[in-house]
Coordinates of N, CA and C in Angstrom, one line a residue:
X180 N 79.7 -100.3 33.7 CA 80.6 -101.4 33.5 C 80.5 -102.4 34.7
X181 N 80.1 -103.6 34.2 CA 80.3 -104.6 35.9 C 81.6 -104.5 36.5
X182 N 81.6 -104.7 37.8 CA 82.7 -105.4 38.5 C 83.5 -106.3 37.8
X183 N 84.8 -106.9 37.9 CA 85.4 -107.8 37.6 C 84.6 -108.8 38.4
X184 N 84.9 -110.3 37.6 CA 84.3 -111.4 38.8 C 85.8 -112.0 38.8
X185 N 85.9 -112.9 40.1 CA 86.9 -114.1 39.9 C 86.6 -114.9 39.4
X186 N 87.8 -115.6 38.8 CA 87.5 -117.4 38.6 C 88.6 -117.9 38.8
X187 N 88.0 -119.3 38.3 CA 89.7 -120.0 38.0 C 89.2 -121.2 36.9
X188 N 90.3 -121.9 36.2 CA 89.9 -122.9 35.6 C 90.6 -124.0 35.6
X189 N 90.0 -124.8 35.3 CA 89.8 -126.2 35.5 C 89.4 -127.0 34.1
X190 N 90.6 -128.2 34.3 CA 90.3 -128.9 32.9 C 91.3 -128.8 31.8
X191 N 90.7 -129.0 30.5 CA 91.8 -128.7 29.6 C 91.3 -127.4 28.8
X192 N 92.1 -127.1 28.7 CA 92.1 -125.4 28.4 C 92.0 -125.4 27.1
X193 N 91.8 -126.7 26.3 CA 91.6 -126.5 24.7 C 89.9 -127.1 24.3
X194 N 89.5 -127.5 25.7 CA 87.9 -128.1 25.3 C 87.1 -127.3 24.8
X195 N 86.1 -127.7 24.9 CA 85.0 -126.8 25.2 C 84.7 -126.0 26.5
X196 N 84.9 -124.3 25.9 CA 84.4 -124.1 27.4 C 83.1 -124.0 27.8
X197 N 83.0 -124.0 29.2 CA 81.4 -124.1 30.2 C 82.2 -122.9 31.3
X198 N 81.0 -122.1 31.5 CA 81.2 -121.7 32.7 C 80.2 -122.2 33.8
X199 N 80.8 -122.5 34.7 CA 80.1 -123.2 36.0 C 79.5 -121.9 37.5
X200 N 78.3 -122.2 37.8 CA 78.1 -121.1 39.0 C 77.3 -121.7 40.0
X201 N 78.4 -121.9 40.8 CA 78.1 -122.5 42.5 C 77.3 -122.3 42.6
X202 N 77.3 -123.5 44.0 CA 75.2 -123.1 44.6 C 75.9 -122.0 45.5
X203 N 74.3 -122.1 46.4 CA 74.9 -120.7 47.5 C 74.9 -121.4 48.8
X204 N 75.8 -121.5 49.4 CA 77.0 -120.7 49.4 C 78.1 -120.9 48.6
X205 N 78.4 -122.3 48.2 CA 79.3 -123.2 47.8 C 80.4 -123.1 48.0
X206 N 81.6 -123.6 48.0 CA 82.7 -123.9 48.6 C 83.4 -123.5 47.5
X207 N 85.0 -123.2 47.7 CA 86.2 -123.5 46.5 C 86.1 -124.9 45.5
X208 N 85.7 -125.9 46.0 CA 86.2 -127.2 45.5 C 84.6 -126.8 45.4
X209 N 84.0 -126.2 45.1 CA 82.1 -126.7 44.7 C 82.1 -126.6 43.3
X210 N 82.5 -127.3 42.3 CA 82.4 -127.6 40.6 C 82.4 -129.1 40.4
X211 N 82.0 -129.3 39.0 CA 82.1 -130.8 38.8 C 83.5 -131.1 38.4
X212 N 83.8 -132.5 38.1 CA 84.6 -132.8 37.3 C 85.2 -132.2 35.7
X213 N 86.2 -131.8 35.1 CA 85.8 -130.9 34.1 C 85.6 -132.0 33.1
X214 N 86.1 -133.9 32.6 CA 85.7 -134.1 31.8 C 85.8 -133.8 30.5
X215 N 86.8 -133.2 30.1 CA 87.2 -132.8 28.9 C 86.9 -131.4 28.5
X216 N 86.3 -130.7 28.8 CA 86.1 -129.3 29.1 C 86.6 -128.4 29.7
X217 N 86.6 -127.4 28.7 CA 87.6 -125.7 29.9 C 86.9 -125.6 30.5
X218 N 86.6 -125.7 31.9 CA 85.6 -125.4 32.5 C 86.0 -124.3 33.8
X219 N 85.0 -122.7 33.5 CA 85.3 -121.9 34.5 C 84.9 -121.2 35.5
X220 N 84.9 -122.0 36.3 CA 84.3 -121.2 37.9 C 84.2 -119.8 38.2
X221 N 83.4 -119.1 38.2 CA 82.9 -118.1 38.6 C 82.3 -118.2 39.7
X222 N 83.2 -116.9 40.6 CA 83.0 -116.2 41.5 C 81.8 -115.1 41.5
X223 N 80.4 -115.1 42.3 CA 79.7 -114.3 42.3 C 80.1 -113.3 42.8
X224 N 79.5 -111.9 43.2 CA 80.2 -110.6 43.8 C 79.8 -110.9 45.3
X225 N 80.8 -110.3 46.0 CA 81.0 -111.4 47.6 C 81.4 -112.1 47.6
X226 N 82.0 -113.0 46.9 CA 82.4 -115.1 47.0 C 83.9 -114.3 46.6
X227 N 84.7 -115.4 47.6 CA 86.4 -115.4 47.0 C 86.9 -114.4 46.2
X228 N 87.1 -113.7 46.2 CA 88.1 -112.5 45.0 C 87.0 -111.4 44.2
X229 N 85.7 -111.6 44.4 CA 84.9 -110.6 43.7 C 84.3 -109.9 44.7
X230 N 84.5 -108.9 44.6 CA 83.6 -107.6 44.8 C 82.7 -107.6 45.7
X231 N 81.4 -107.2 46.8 CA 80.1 -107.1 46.9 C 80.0 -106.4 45.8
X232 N 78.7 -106.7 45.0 CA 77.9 -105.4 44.4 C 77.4 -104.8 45.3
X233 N 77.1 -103.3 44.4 CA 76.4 -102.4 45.4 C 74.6 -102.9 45.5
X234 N 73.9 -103.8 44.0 CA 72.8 -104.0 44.2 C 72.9 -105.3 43.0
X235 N 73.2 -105.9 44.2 CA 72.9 -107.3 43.5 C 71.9 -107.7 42.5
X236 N 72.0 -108.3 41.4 CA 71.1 -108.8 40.5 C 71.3 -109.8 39.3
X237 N 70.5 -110.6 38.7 CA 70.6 -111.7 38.3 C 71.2 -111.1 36.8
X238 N 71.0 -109.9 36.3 CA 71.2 -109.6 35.0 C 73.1 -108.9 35.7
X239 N 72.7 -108.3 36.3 CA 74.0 -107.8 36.9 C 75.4 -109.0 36.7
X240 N 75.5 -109.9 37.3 CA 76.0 -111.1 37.0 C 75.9 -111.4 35.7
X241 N 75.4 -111.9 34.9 CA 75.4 -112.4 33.2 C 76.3 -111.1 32.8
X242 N 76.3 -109.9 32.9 CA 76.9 -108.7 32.3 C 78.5 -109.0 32.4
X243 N 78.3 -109.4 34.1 CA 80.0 -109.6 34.3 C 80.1 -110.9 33.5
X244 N 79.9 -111.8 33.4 CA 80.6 -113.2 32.8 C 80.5 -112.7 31.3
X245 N 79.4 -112.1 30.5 CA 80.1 -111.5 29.5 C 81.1 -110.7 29.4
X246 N 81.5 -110.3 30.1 CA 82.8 -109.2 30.3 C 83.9 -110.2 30.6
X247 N 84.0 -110.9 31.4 CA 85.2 -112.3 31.6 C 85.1 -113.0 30.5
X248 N 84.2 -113.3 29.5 CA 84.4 -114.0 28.5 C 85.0 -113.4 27.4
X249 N 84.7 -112.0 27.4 CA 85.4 -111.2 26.2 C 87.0 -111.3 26.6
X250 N 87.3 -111.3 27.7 CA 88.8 -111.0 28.2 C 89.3 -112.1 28.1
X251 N 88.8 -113.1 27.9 CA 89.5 -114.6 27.7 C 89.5 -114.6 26.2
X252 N 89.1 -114.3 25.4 CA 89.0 -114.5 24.3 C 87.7 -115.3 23.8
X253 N 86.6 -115.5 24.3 CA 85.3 -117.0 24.1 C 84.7 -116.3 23.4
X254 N 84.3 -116.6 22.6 CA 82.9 -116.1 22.0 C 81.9 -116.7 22.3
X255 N 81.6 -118.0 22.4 CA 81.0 -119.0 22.5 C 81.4 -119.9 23.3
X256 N 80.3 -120.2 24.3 CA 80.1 -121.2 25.9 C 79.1 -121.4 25.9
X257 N 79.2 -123.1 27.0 CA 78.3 -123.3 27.6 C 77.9 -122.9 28.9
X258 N 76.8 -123.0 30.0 CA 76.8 -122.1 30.9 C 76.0 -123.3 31.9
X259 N 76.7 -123.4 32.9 CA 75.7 -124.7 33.9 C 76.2 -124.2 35.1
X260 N 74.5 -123.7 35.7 CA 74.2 -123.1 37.3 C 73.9 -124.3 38.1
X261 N 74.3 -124.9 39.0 CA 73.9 -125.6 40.1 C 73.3 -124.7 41.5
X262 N 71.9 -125.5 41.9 CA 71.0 -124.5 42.9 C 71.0 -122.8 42.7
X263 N 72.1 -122.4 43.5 CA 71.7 -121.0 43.8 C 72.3 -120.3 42.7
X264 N 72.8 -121.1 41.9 CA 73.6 -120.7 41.1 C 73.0 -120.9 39.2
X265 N 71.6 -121.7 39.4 CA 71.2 -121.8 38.3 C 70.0 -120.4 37.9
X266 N 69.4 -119.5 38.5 CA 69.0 -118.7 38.1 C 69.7 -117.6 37.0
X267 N 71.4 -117.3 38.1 CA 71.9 -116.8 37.3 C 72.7 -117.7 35.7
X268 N 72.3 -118.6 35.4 CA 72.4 -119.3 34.6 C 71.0 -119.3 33.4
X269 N 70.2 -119.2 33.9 CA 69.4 -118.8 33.2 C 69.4 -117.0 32.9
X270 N 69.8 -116.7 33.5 CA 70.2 -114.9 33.6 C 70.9 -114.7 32.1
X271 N 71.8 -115.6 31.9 CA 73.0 -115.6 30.9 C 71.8 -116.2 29.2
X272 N 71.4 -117.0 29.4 CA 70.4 -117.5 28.5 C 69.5 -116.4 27.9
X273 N 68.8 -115.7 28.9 CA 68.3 -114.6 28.7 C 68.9 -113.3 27.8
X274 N 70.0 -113.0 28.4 CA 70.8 -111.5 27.7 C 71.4 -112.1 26.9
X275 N 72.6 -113.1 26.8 CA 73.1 -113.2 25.6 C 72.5 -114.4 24.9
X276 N 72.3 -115.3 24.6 CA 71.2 -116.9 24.2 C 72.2 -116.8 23.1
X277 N 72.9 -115.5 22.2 CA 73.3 -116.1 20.7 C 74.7 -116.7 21.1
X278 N 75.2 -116.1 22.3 CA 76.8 -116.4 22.4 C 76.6 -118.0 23.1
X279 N 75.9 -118.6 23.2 CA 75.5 -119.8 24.0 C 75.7 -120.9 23.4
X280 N 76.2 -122.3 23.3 CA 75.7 -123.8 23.0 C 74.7 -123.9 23.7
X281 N 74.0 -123.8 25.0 CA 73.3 -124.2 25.7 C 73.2 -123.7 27.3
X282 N 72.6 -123.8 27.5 CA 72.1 -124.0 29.4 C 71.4 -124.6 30.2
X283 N 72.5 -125.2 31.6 CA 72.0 -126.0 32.2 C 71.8 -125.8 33.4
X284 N 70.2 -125.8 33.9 CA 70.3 -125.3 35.0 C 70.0 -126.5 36.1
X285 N 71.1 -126.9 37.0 CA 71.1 -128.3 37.9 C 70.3 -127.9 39.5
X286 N 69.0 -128.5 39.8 CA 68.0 -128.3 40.9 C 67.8 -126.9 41.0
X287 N 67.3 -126.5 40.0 CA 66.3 -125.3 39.8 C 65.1 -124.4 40.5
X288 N 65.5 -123.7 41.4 CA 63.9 -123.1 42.3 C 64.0 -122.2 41.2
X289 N 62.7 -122.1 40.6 CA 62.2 -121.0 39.4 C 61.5 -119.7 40.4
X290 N 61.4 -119.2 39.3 CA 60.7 -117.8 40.1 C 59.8 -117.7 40.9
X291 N 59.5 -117.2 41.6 CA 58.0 -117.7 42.2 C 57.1 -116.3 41.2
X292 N 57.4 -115.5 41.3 CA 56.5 -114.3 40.8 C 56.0 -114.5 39.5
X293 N 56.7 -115.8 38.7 CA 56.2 -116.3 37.2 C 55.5 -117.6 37.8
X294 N 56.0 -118.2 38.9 CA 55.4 -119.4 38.6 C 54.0 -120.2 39.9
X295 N 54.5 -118.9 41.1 CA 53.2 -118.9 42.0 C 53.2 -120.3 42.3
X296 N 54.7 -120.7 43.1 CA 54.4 -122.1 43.7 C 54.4 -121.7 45.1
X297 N 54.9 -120.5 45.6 CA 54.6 -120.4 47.2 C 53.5 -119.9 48.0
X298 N 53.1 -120.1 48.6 CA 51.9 -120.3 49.1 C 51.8 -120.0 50.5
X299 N 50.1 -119.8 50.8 CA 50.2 -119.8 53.0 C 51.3 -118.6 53.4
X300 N 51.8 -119.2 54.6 CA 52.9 -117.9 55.1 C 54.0 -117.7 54.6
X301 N 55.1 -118.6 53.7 CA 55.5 -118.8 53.1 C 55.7 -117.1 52.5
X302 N 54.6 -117.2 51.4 CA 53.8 -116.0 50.4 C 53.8 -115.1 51.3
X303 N 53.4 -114.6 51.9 CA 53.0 -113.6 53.0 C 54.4 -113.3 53.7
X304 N 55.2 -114.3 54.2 CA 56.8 -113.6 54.2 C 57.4 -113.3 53.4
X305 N 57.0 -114.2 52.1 CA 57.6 -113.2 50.9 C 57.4 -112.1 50.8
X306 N 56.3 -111.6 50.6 CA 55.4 -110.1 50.4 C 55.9 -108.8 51.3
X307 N 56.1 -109.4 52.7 CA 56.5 -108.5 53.6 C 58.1 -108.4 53.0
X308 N 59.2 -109.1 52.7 CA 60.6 -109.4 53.1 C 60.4 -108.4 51.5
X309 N 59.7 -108.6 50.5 CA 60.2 -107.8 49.0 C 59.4 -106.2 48.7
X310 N 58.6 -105.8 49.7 CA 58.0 -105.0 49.9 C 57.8 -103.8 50.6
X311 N 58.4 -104.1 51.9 CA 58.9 -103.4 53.0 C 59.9 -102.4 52.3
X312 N 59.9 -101.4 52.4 CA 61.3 -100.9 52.5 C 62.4 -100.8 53.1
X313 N 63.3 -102.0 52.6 CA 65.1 -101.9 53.6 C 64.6 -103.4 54.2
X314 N 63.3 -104.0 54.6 CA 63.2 -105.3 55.4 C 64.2 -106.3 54.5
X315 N 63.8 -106.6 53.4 CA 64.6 -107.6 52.7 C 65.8 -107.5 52.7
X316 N 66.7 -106.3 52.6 CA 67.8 -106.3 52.8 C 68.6 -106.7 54.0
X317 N 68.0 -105.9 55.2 CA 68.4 -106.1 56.5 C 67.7 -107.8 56.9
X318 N 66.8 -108.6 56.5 CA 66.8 -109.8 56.5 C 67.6 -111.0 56.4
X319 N 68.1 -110.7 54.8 CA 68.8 -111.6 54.4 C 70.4 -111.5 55.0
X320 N 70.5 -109.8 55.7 CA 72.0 -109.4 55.8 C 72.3 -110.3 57.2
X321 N 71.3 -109.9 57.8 CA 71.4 -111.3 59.3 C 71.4 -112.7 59.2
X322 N 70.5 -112.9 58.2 CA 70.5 -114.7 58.1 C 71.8 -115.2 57.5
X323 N 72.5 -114.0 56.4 CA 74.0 -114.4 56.0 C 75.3 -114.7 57.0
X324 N 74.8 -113.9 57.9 CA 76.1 -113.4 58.9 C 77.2 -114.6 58.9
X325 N 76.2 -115.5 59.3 CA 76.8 -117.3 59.8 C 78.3 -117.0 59.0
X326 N 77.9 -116.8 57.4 CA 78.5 -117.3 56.8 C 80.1 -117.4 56.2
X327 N 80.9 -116.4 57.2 CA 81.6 -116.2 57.1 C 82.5 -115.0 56.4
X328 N 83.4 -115.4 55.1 CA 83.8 -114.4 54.4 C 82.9 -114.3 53.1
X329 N 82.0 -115.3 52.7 CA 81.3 -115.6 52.2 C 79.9 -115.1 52.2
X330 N 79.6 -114.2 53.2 CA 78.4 -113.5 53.8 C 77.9 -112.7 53.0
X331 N 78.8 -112.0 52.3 CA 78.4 -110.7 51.3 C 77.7 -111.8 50.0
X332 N 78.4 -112.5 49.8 CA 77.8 -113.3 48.3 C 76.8 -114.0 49.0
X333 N 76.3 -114.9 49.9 CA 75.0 -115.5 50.5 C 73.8 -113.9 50.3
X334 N 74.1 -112.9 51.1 CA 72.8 -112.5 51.0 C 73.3 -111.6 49.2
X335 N 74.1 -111.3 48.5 CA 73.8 -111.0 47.4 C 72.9 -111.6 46.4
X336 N 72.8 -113.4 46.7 CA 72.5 -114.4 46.1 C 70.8 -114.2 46.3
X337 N 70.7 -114.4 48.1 CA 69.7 -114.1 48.2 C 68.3 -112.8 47.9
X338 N 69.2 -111.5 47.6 CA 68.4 -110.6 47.3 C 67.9 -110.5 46.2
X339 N 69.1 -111.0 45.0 CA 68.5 -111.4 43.7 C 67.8 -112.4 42.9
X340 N 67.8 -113.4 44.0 CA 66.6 -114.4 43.6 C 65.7 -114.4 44.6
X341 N 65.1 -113.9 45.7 CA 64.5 -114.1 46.5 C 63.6 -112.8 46.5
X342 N 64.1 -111.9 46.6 CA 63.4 -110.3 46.9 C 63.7 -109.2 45.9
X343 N 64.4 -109.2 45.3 CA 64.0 -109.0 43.6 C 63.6 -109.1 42.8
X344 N 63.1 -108.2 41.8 CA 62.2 -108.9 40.4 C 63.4 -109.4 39.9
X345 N 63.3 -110.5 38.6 CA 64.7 -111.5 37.8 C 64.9 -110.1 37.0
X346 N 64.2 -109.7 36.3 CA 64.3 -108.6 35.5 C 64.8 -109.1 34.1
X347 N 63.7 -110.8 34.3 CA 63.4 -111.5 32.8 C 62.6 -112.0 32.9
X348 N 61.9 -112.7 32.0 CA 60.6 -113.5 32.3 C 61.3 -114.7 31.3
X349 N 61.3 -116.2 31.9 CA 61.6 -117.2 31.2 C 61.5 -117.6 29.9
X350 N 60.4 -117.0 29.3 CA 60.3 -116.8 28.0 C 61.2 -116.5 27.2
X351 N 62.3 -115.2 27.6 CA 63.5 -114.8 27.0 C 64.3 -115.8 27.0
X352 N 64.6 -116.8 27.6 CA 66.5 -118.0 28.0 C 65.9 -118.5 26.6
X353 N 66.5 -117.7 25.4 CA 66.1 -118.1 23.6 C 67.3 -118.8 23.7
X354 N 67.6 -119.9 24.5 CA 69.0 -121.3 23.8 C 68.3 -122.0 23.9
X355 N 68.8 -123.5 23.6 CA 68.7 -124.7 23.7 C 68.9 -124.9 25.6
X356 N 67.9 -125.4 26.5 CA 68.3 -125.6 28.1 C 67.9 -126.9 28.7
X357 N 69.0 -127.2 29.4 CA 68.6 -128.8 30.2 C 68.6 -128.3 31.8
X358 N 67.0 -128.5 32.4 CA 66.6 -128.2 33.1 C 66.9 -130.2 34.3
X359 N 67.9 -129.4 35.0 CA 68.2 -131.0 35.9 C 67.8 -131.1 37.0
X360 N 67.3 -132.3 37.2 CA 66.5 -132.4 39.2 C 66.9 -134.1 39.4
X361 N 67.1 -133.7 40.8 CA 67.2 -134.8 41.3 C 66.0 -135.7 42.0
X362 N 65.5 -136.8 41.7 CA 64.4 -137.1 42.1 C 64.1 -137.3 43.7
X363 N 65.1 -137.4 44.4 CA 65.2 -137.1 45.9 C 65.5 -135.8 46.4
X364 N 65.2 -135.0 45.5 CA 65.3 -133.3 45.1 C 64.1 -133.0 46.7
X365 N 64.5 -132.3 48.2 CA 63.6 -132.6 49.3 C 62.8 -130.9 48.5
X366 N 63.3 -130.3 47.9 CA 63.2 -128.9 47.1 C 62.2 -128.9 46.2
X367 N 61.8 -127.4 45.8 CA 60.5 -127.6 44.8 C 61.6 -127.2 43.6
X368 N 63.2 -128.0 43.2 CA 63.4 -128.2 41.7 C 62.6 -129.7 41.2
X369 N 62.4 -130.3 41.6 CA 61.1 -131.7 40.6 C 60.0 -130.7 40.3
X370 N 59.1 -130.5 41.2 CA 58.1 -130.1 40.9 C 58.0 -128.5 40.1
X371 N 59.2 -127.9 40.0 CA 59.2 -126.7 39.4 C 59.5 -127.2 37.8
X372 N 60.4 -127.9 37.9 CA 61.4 -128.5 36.6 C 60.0 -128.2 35.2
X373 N 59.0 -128.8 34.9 CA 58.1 -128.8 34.1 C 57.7 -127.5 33.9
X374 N 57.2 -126.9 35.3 CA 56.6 -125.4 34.6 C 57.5 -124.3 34.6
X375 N 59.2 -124.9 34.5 CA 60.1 -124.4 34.0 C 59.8 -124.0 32.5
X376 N 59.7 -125.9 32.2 CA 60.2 -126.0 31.1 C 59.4 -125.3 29.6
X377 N 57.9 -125.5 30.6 CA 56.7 -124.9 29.5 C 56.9 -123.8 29.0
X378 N 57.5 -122.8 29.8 CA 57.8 -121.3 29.8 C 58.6 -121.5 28.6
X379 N 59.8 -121.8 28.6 CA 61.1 -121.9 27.9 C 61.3 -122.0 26.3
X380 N 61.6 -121.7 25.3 CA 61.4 -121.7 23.6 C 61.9 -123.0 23.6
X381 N 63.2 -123.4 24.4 CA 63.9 -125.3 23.7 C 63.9 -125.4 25.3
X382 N 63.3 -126.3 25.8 CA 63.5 -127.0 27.1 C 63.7 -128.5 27.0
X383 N 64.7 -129.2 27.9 CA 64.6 -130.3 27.9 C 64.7 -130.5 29.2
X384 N 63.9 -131.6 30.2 CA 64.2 -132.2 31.5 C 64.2 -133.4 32.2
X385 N 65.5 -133.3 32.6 CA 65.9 -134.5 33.6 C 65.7 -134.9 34.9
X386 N 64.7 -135.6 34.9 CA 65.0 -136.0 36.5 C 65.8 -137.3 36.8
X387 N 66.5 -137.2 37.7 CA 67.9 -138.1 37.7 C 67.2 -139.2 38.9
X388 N 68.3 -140.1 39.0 CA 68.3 -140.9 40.3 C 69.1 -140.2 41.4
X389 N 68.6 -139.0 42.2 CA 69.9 -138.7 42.7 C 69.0 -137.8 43.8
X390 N 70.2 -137.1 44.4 CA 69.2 -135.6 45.5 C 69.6 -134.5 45.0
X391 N 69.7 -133.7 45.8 CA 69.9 -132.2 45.8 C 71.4 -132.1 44.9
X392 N 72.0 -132.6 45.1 CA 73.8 -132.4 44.4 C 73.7 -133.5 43.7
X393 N 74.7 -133.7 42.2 CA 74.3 -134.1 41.2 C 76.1 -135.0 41.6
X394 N 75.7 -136.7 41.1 CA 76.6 -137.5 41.1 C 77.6 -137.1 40.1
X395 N 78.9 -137.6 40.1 CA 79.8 -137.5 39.0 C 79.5 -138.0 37.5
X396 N 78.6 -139.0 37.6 CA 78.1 -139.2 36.3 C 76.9 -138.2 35.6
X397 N 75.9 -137.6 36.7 CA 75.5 -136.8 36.1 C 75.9 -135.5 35.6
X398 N 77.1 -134.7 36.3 CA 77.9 -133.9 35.9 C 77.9 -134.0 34.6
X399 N 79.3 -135.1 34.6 CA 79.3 -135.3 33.2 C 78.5 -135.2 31.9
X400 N 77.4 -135.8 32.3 CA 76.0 -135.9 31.2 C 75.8 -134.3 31.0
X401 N 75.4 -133.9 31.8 CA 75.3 -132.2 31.8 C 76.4 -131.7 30.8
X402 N 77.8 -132.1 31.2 CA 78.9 -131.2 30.1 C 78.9 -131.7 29.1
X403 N 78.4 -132.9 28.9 CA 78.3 -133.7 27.2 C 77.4 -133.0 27.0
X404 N 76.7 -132.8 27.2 CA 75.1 -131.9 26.2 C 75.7 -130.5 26.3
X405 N 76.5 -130.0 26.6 CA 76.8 -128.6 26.5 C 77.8 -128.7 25.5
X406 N 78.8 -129.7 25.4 CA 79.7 -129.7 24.5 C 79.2 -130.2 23.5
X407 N 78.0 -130.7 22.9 CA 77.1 -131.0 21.8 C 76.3 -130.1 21.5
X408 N 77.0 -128.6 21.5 CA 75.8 -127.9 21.0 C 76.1 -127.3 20.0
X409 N 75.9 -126.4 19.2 CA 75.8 -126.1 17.7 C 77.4 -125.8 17.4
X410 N 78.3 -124.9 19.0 CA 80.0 -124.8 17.9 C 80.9 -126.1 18.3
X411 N 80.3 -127.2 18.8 CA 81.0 -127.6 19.0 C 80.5 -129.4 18.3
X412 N 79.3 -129.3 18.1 CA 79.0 -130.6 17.2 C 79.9 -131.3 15.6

């Protein structure tokens, strides 16, 4: 059984809902505008009111928000990850895709082990940091420290997208997905965005006028395509 996660919500509580999943670290106030939408913040395990897990993972997470969604009563959501927070957004596409309108994943680093954009030393610190035994953990557990109460969810985030296998292969996220980047994106979400999308059964992508964090109008655009999806058209 997962952990409980926290949330809270935001918006009008009779829209459409979206669940929303911070970047990493992200802040309390780190969601969009809700826009007419029930829109519900989820807390990863570590962040504000949830748990450490004992072994973080990107399917681990989608289990809990299906377990928060049953308890609310949803059958049916949309699901929009921003940065560190869009893997596990694609996590949810993957395991459940039927309970879904859609998914939106906003400045997307994709896998490297599907997509082999890291390179040089880069690659070679990956290799050592996912390989080693206990290095990746005790890695990421120091580089989190900074981070405050928030420390446990920074390297949770990081073990499961960095030094873990996803324990999917893109091919599975069977919804409809809008794959978002900012074209001042300094990140490899531009250049990943495409060989996201190739992977993917319904891909669609945006590159915006924008950087790393997405304007209030792009927000928006994002929850209009999620509230246009098949239960709510």
């Amino acid at each position: 059984m997962p952990d409980e996660l926290a949330w809270t919500g935001h918006g009008d509580p009779a829209g459409p809902p979206v669940v929303f999943l911070h970047g990493t670290p992200g802040s309390a106030d780190d969601h969009p505008p809700a826009s007419g939408t029930r829109l519900i913040r989820v807390e990863r395990p570590g962040y504000r009111g949830s748990a450490p897990a004992r072994r973080p993972t990107l399917l681990g997470v989608a289990d809990g928000i299906a377990v928060l969604m049953d308890s609310l009563g949803i059958e049916r959501f949309g699901v929009l990850g921003f940065s560190g927070g869009a893997p596990y957004a694609a996590a949810c596409g993957a395991r459940f895709p039927h309970r879904l309108t859609g998914v939106v994943t906003a400045s997307f680093t994709g896998p490297d082990r599907e997509l082999h954009t890291v390179h040089g030393a880069e690659r070679r610190q990956a290799w050592t940091l996912r390989h080693v035994p206990g290095h990746g953990r005790r890695f990421v557990t120091r580089a989190a420290a900074g981070f405050g109460p928030d420390a446990a969810g920074v390297a949770g985030d990081w073990l499961a997208t960095d030094i873990r296998p996803w324990g999917f292969r893109l091919r599975e996220v069977a919804c409809r997905t809008l794959i978002w980047a900012g074209a001042d994106d300094p990140g490899r979400a531009v250049p990943d965005a495409p060989l996201i999308a190739a992977r993917l059964p319904a891909a669609e992508v945006d590159i915006a006028a924008a950087g790393h964090t997405p304007g209030a109008a792009h927000w928006a655009s994002m929850l209009a395509w999620l509230s246009s999806g098949p239960t709510f058209s």
